[in-house]
């Protein structure tokens, strides 16, 4: 692994104010042309897809409190193909085995042959087709997080977190300058679980292995402890070895240095927006978005594990990032959360 680095992907200009106003429906319907909705406001909304601003010069709009995005830009940035079927007044979106069909001005869509209701319909505005952002993104297996203070929607097809189908899972770890303790579960050949601890230059400080309580295809529990000088410990890496060629497989990594301490400003399932001094990123007060995966370790100050639902706005938390090599610098910056300790949930 190379030394951790910040990948600068995008810097979004924030400064627009969201104007909530009624949107006028054009009444120029004919047998050949669908009703056209004339936009009356600039929504001031930013859409970021996998760390990159939504392509194109057409801004999203707001209808009934919902964001509508230009279909071609959104779908193609999510890896799908778009076909406009003028004779049927429909737009079709295809990706892998998924097919989404929307009829303009209708509050339903057909996904893989099943009719699904939508809260707002697809629209044609100034010869551009707009579709409900959240509905289409989720139908294409992406996650949408709305960040109200920044007027930004984050769409993540591949969120910065570890795969949920990994064969090694870390349940918890604690690290002091003199001792590291790790617990987890594994479904690996001959129950063999190896580990190493490296410094920030990827120099191995400690390594070893342990045997889980069961081998594949069963899940087995494992734990290990490392004692010694851990003051320079940077990365915990846990893995097993291929029975075929001895190469490392099922590798999971965690930062051992806290990224910083902050207060939760906003929360949605699978994500939090925080503000604080995050020394792993900046020594200035900053806001930061963290994606929470099923692999994110969440505990209280006494090391008792907590469900994600226990994290709430106002909580003070200490955070470790999941991927040492990847921070997406948008506004606010974003990364996957490897571990979160709720220090306090009683902040005025």
GROMACS .gro file of C-alpha atoms in nm:
model
  348
    1UNK     CA    1   0.000   0.000   0.000
    2UNK     CA    2   0.124   0.346  -0.079
    3UNK     CA    3   0.134   0.618   0.177
    4UNK     CA    4  -0.207   0.762   0.252
    5UNK     CA    5  -0.304   1.047   0.029
    6UNK     CA    6  -0.594   1.279  -0.030
    7UNK     CA    7  -0.744   1.240  -0.373
    8UNK     CA    8  -0.871   1.575  -0.486
    9UNK     CA    9  -1.171   1.511  -0.702
   10UNK     CA   10  -1.394   1.816  -0.690
   11UNK     CA   11  -1.450   2.147  -0.518
   12UNK     CA   12  -1.811   2.258  -0.528
   13UNK     CA   13  -1.902   2.625  -0.515
   14UNK     CA   14  -2.167   2.677  -0.250
   15UNK     CA   15  -2.358   3.000  -0.222
   16UNK     CA   16  -2.694   2.954  -0.383
   17UNK     CA   17  -3.016   2.986  -0.181
   18UNK     CA   18  -3.293   2.731  -0.238
   19UNK     CA   19  -3.608   2.910  -0.347
   20UNK     CA   20  -3.928   2.719  -0.285
   21UNK     CA   21  -4.192   2.834  -0.527
   22UNK     CA   22  -4.479   2.680  -0.718
   23UNK     CA   23  -4.395   2.549  -1.062
   24UNK     CA   24  -4.627   2.629  -1.348
   25UNK     CA   25  -4.746   2.349  -1.567
   26UNK     CA   26  -4.749   2.431  -1.936
   27UNK     CA   27  -5.084   2.371  -2.098
   28UNK     CA   28  -4.964   2.329  -2.459
   29UNK     CA   29  -5.069   1.969  -2.497
   30UNK     CA   30  -5.137   1.822  -2.838
   31UNK     CA   31  -5.172   1.475  -2.982
   32UNK     CA   32  -4.806   1.474  -3.083
   33UNK     CA   33  -4.634   1.656  -2.793
   34UNK     CA   34  -4.652   1.596  -2.414
   35UNK     CA   35  -4.724   1.869  -2.167
   36UNK     CA   36  -4.417   2.082  -2.107
   37UNK     CA   37  -4.335   2.212  -1.761
   38UNK     CA   38  -4.177   2.556  -1.774
   39UNK     CA   39  -3.925   2.607  -1.494
   40UNK     CA   40  -3.975   2.923  -1.292
   41UNK     CA   41  -3.690   2.895  -1.041
   42UNK     CA   42  -3.323   2.806  -1.030
   43UNK     CA   43  -3.313   2.536  -0.766
   44UNK     CA   44  -2.954   2.606  -0.661
   45UNK     CA   45  -2.908   2.232  -0.610
   46UNK     CA   46  -2.575   2.054  -0.661
   47UNK     CA   47  -2.560   1.685  -0.748
   48UNK     CA   48  -2.238   1.489  -0.691
   49UNK     CA   49  -2.215   1.137  -0.835
   50UNK     CA   50  -1.932   0.922  -0.699
   51UNK     CA   51  -1.733   1.231  -0.610
   52UNK     CA   52  -1.785   1.410  -0.943
   53UNK     CA   53  -2.026   1.689  -1.022
   54UNK     CA   54  -2.318   1.583  -1.240
   55UNK     CA   55  -2.212   1.632  -1.600
   56UNK     CA   56  -2.378   1.878  -1.834
   57UNK     CA   57  -2.491   2.238  -1.818
   58UNK     CA   58  -2.855   2.174  -1.724
   59UNK     CA   59  -2.934   2.236  -1.358
   60UNK     CA   60  -3.169   2.012  -1.158
   61UNK     CA   61  -3.514   2.141  -1.065
   62UNK     CA   62  -3.747   2.106  -0.768
   63UNK     CA   63  -4.105   1.983  -0.789
   64UNK     CA   64  -4.316   1.918  -0.480
   65UNK     CA   65  -4.002   1.926  -0.270
   66UNK     CA   66  -3.836   1.656  -0.483
   67UNK     CA   67  -3.521   1.690  -0.693
   68UNK     CA   68  -3.551   1.611  -1.064
   69UNK     CA   69  -3.228   1.561  -1.258
   70UNK     CA   70  -3.154   1.547  -1.632
   71UNK     CA   71  -3.195   1.182  -1.715
   72UNK     CA   72  -2.911   1.135  -1.961
   73UNK     CA   73  -2.645   1.296  -1.741
   74UNK     CA   74  -2.757   1.105  -1.431
   75UNK     CA   75  -2.805   0.764  -1.591
   76UNK     CA   76  -2.484   0.769  -1.794
   77UNK     CA   77  -2.282   0.881  -1.494
   78UNK     CA   78  -2.423   0.577  -1.312
   79UNK     CA   79  -2.316   0.352  -1.598
   80UNK     CA   80  -2.655   0.310  -1.768
   81UNK     CA   81  -2.777   0.368  -2.125
   82UNK     CA   82  -3.068   0.597  -2.209
   83UNK     CA   83  -3.313   0.568  -2.499
   84UNK     CA   84  -3.583   0.825  -2.576
   85UNK     CA   85  -3.889   0.662  -2.736
   86UNK     CA   86  -4.077   0.957  -2.882
   87UNK     CA   87  -4.364   0.755  -3.029
   88UNK     CA   88  -4.448   0.620  -2.682
   89UNK     CA   89  -4.361   0.939  -2.491
   90UNK     CA   90  -4.125   0.727  -2.281
   91UNK     CA   91  -3.766   0.717  -2.167
   92UNK     CA   92  -3.596   0.381  -2.116
   93UNK     CA   93  -3.289   0.325  -1.897
   94UNK     CA   94  -3.089   0.003  -1.922
   95UNK     CA   95  -2.804  -0.117  -1.704
   96UNK     CA   96  -2.684  -0.476  -1.691
   97UNK     CA   97  -3.001  -0.679  -1.630
   98UNK     CA   98  -3.209  -0.386  -1.507
   99UNK     CA   99  -3.455  -0.192  -1.722
  100UNK     CA  100  -3.646   0.117  -1.611
  101UNK     CA  101  -3.925   0.268  -1.823
  102UNK     CA  102  -4.087   0.602  -1.745
  103UNK     CA  103  -4.374   0.771  -1.925
  104UNK     CA  104  -4.359   1.149  -1.922
  105UNK     CA  105  -4.602   1.312  -1.674
  106UNK     CA  106  -4.705   0.978  -1.519
  107UNK     CA  107  -4.638   0.902  -1.152
  108UNK     CA  108  -4.538   0.543  -1.208
  109UNK     CA  109  -4.248   0.358  -1.362
  110UNK     CA  110  -4.192   0.002  -1.479
  111UNK     CA  111  -3.881  -0.161  -1.334
  112UNK     CA  112  -3.798  -0.503  -1.476
  113UNK     CA  113  -4.163  -0.550  -1.568
  114UNK     CA  114  -4.305  -0.439  -1.232
  115UNK     CA  115  -4.508  -0.119  -1.203
  116UNK     CA  116  -4.382   0.105  -0.921
  117UNK     CA  117  -4.541   0.431  -0.805
  118UNK     CA  118  -4.336   0.750  -0.783
  119UNK     CA  119  -4.402   1.065  -0.582
  120UNK     CA  120  -4.339   1.294  -0.880
  121UNK     CA  121  -4.339   1.213  -1.252
  122UNK     CA  122  -4.073   1.248  -1.517
  123UNK     CA  123  -4.096   1.581  -1.700
  124UNK     CA  124  -3.989   1.737  -2.028
  125UNK     CA  125  -3.854   2.088  -1.969
  126UNK     CA  126  -3.714   2.296  -2.254
  127UNK     CA  127  -3.668   1.979  -2.460
  128UNK     CA  128  -3.477   1.806  -2.178
  129UNK     CA  129  -3.610   1.506  -1.988
  130UNK     CA  130  -3.592   1.523  -1.608
  131UNK     CA  131  -3.647   1.229  -1.374
  132UNK     CA  132  -3.681   1.195  -0.993
  133UNK     CA  133  -3.325   1.180  -0.862
  134UNK     CA  134  -3.371   0.947  -0.565
  135UNK     CA  135  -3.609   0.709  -0.741
  136UNK     CA  136  -3.384   0.654  -1.043
  137UNK     CA  137  -3.061   0.645  -0.842
  138UNK     CA  138  -3.193   0.380  -0.605
  139UNK     CA  139  -3.337   0.180  -0.895
  140UNK     CA  140  -2.981   0.174  -1.034
  141UNK     CA  141  -2.850   0.054  -0.696
  142UNK     CA  142  -2.701   0.385  -0.589
  143UNK     CA  143  -2.750   0.560  -0.256
  144UNK     CA  144  -2.860   0.922  -0.225
  145UNK     CA  145  -2.773   1.141   0.073
  146UNK     CA  146  -2.924   1.489   0.097
  147UNK     CA  147  -2.710   1.749   0.273
  148UNK     CA  148  -2.948   2.039   0.338
  149UNK     CA  149  -2.703   2.304   0.455
  150UNK     CA  150  -2.492   2.261   0.142
  151UNK     CA  151  -2.793   2.209  -0.088
  152UNK     CA  152  -2.608   1.907  -0.223
  153UNK     CA  153  -2.726   1.556  -0.310
  154UNK     CA  154  -2.453   1.291  -0.291
  155UNK     CA  155  -2.518   0.992  -0.517
  156UNK     CA  156  -2.290   0.693  -0.455
  157UNK     CA  157  -2.292   0.393  -0.682
  158UNK     CA  158  -1.983   0.251  -0.510
  159UNK     CA  159  -1.967   0.405  -0.163
  160UNK     CA  160  -1.630   0.425   0.009
  161UNK     CA  161  -1.674   0.125   0.234
  162UNK     CA  162  -1.571  -0.236   0.246
  163UNK     CA  163  -1.770  -0.512   0.072
  164UNK     CA  164  -2.038  -0.664   0.289
  165UNK     CA  165  -1.976  -1.015   0.153
  166UNK     CA  166  -1.615  -1.033   0.274
  167UNK     CA  167  -1.504  -1.354   0.444
  168UNK     CA  168  -1.328  -1.170   0.726
  169UNK     CA  169  -1.509  -0.920   0.944
  170UNK     CA  170  -1.362  -0.717   1.229
  171UNK     CA  171  -1.611  -0.682   1.513
  172UNK     CA  172  -1.401  -0.445   1.722
  173UNK     CA  173  -1.049  -0.332   1.795
  174UNK     CA  174  -0.885  -0.115   2.059
  175UNK     CA  175  -0.540   0.033   2.024
  176UNK     CA  176  -0.320   0.201   2.283
  177UNK     CA  177   0.051   0.292   2.255
  178UNK     CA  178   0.137  -0.045   2.411
  179UNK     CA  179  -0.137  -0.291   2.310
  180UNK     CA  180  -0.372  -0.374   2.023
  181UNK     CA  181  -0.666  -0.611   2.075
  182UNK     CA  182  -0.879  -0.734   1.784
  183UNK     CA  183  -1.193  -0.952   1.770
  184UNK     CA  184  -1.376  -1.072   1.461
  185UNK     CA  185  -1.532  -1.353   1.262
  186UNK     CA  186  -1.401  -1.536   0.956
  187UNK     CA  187  -1.511  -1.792   0.701
  188UNK     CA  188  -1.175  -1.901   0.564
  189UNK     CA  189  -0.986  -2.214   0.461
  190UNK     CA  190  -0.849  -2.409   0.760
  191UNK     CA  191  -0.964  -2.120   0.985
  192UNK     CA  192  -0.633  -1.944   0.918
  193UNK     CA  193  -0.639  -1.569   0.990
  194UNK     CA  194  -0.321  -1.365   0.946
  195UNK     CA  195  -0.252  -1.006   1.041
  196UNK     CA  196   0.008  -0.733   1.022
  197UNK     CA  197   0.046  -0.385   1.166
  198UNK     CA  198   0.236  -0.126   0.961
  199UNK     CA  199   0.354   0.230   1.004
  200UNK     CA  200   0.251   0.516   0.774
  201UNK     CA  201   0.522   0.415   0.525
  202UNK     CA  202   0.384   0.059   0.514
  203UNK     CA  203   0.678  -0.083   0.708
  204UNK     CA  204   0.566  -0.394   0.898
  205UNK     CA  205   0.593  -0.343   1.273
  206UNK     CA  206   0.419  -0.663   1.390
  207UNK     CA  207   0.271  -0.966   1.218
  208UNK     CA  208   0.136  -1.307   1.307
  209UNK     CA  209  -0.164  -1.535   1.272
  210UNK     CA  210  -0.441  -1.694   1.472
  211UNK     CA  211  -0.687  -1.980   1.418
  212UNK     CA  212  -1.060  -1.911   1.418
  213UNK     CA  213  -1.298  -2.139   1.605
  214UNK     CA  214  -1.424  -2.289   1.275
  215UNK     CA  215  -1.309  -2.305   0.915
  216UNK     CA  216  -1.498  -2.252   0.590
  217UNK     CA  217  -1.776  -2.301   0.501
  218UNK     CA  218  -1.867  -2.217   0.862
  219UNK     CA  219  -1.805  -1.885   1.030
  220UNK     CA  220  -1.564  -1.893   1.322
  221UNK     CA  221  -1.472  -1.640   1.590
  222UNK     CA  222  -1.117  -1.518   1.630
  223UNK     CA  223  -0.923  -1.277   1.846
  224UNK     CA  224  -0.563  -1.171   1.891
  225UNK     CA  225  -0.361  -0.925   2.092
  226UNK     CA  226  -0.033  -0.752   2.009
  227UNK     CA  227   0.184  -0.601   2.281
  228UNK     CA  228   0.479  -0.371   2.223
  229UNK     CA  229   0.558  -0.023   2.099
  230UNK     CA  230   0.256   0.074   1.890
  231UNK     CA  231   0.319   0.448   1.892
  232UNK     CA  232   0.392   0.443   1.517
  233UNK     CA  233   0.121   0.190   1.427
  234UNK     CA  234  -0.083   0.321   1.136
  235UNK     CA  235  -0.266   0.038   0.959
  236UNK     CA  236  -0.419  -0.289   1.081
  237UNK     CA  237  -0.439  -0.541   0.798
  238UNK     CA  238  -0.616  -0.878   0.846
  239UNK     CA  239  -0.628  -1.143   0.572
  240UNK     CA  240  -0.603  -1.509   0.486
  241UNK     CA  241  -0.402  -1.691   0.220
  242UNK     CA  242  -0.512  -1.868  -0.095
  243UNK     CA  243  -0.498  -2.247  -0.075
  244UNK     CA  244  -0.395  -2.245  -0.442
  245UNK     CA  245  -0.093  -2.015  -0.449
  246UNK     CA  246  -0.053  -1.866  -0.101
  247UNK     CA  247  -0.142  -1.513  -0.213
  248UNK     CA  248  -0.328  -1.282   0.022
  249UNK     CA  249  -0.706  -1.279  -0.012
  250UNK     CA  250  -1.002  -1.137   0.183
  251UNK     CA  251  -0.789  -0.846   0.300
  252UNK     CA  252  -0.952  -0.596   0.536
  253UNK     CA  253  -0.782  -0.280   0.659
  254UNK     CA  254  -0.846  -0.031   0.936
  255UNK     CA  255  -0.682   0.294   1.032
  256UNK     CA  256  -0.533   0.274   1.381
  257UNK     CA  257  -0.492   0.651   1.414
  258UNK     CA  258  -0.812   0.844   1.489
  259UNK     CA  259  -0.918   1.075   1.210
  260UNK     CA  260  -1.056   1.325   1.458
  261UNK     CA  261  -1.337   1.424   1.692
  262UNK     CA  262  -1.653   1.601   1.581
  263UNK     CA  263  -2.020   1.662   1.648
  264UNK     CA  264  -2.289   1.505   1.431
  265UNK     CA  265  -2.485   1.775   1.248
  266UNK     CA  266  -2.715   1.555   1.040
  267UNK     CA  267  -2.781   1.187   0.990
  268UNK     CA  268  -2.949   0.964   0.735
  269UNK     CA  269  -2.936   0.584   0.718
  270UNK     CA  270  -2.587   0.498   0.601
  271UNK     CA  271  -2.430   0.841   0.647
  272UNK     CA  272  -2.353   1.124   0.889
  273UNK     CA  273  -2.246   1.485   0.844
  274UNK     CA  274  -2.011   1.606   1.117
  275UNK     CA  275  -1.830   1.924   1.214
  276UNK     CA  276  -1.513   1.940   1.419
  277UNK     CA  277  -1.135   1.935   1.425
  278UNK     CA  278  -1.044   1.635   1.210
  279UNK     CA  279  -0.666   1.623   1.244
  280UNK     CA  280  -0.639   1.347   0.987
  281UNK     CA  281  -0.764   1.599   0.732
  282UNK     CA  282  -0.717   1.954   0.864
  283UNK     CA  283  -0.636   2.135   1.188
  284UNK     CA  284  -0.919   2.379   1.117
  285UNK     CA  285  -1.285   2.344   1.208
  286UNK     CA  286  -1.438   2.163   0.914
  287UNK     CA  287  -1.741   1.968   0.799
  288UNK     CA  288  -1.705   1.615   0.675
  289UNK     CA  289  -1.937   1.350   0.536
  290UNK     CA  290  -1.886   0.986   0.640
  291UNK     CA  291  -2.047   0.683   0.478
  292UNK     CA  292  -2.144   0.411   0.726
  293UNK     CA  293  -2.139   0.052   0.601
  294UNK     CA  294  -2.247  -0.270   0.775
  295UNK     CA  295  -1.875  -0.317   0.845
  296UNK     CA  296  -1.837   0.011   1.032
  297UNK     CA  297  -1.761  -0.052   1.401
  298UNK     CA  298  -1.975   0.166   1.630
  299UNK     CA  299  -1.927   0.171   2.009
  300UNK     CA  300  -1.988   0.393   2.308
  301UNK     CA  301  -1.712   0.536   2.525
  302UNK     CA  302  -1.708   0.213   2.730
  303UNK     CA  303  -1.645   0.000   2.420
  304UNK     CA  304  -1.998  -0.140   2.410
  305UNK     CA  305  -2.113  -0.195   2.054
  306UNK     CA  306  -2.400   0.022   1.931
  307UNK     CA  307  -2.636  -0.001   1.634
  308UNK     CA  308  -2.615   0.278   1.378
  309UNK     CA  309  -2.957   0.402   1.492
  310UNK     CA  310  -2.801   0.512   1.823
  311UNK     CA  311  -2.603   0.785   1.646
  312UNK     CA  312  -2.799   1.109   1.647
  313UNK     CA  313  -2.743   1.478   1.568
  314UNK     CA  314  -2.570   1.645   1.862
  315UNK     CA  315  -2.362   1.339   1.952
  316UNK     CA  316  -1.989   1.393   1.992
  317UNK     CA  317  -1.797   1.118   1.814
  318UNK     CA  318  -1.441   1.007   1.749
  319UNK     CA  319  -1.393   0.870   1.399
  320UNK     CA  320  -1.147   0.645   1.217
  321UNK     CA  321  -1.172   0.627   0.838
  322UNK     CA  322  -1.212   0.295   0.661
  323UNK     CA  323  -0.985   0.344   0.363
  324UNK     CA  324  -0.653   0.510   0.449
  325UNK     CA  325  -0.578   0.590   0.085
  326UNK     CA  326  -0.903   0.759  -0.013
  327UNK     CA  327  -1.061   1.084   0.091
  328UNK     CA  328  -1.286   1.251  -0.167
  329UNK     CA  329  -1.246   1.625  -0.141
  330UNK     CA  330  -1.585   1.762  -0.235
  331UNK     CA  331  -1.778   2.008  -0.022
  332UNK     CA  332  -1.787   1.879   0.237
  333UNK     CA  333  -1.513   1.620   0.197
  334UNK     CA  334  -1.619   1.257   0.232
  335UNK     CA  335  -1.483   0.916   0.326
  336UNK     CA  336  -1.593   0.580   0.460
  337UNK     CA  337  -1.610   0.541   0.837
  338UNK     CA  338  -1.414   0.242   0.969
  339UNK     CA  339  -1.488   0.298   1.337
  340UNK     CA  340  -1.699   0.545   1.534
  341UNK     CA  341  -1.693   0.593   1.911
  342UNK     CA  342  -1.982   0.792   2.054
  343UNK     CA  343  -1.808   0.995   2.322
  344UNK     CA  344  -2.114   1.182   2.440
  345UNK     CA  345  -2.479   1.211   2.344
  346UNK     CA  346  -2.562   1.491   2.588
  347UNK     CA  347  -2.428   1.805   2.423
  348UNK     CA  348  -2.613   2.134   2.446
   0.00000   0.00000   0.00000
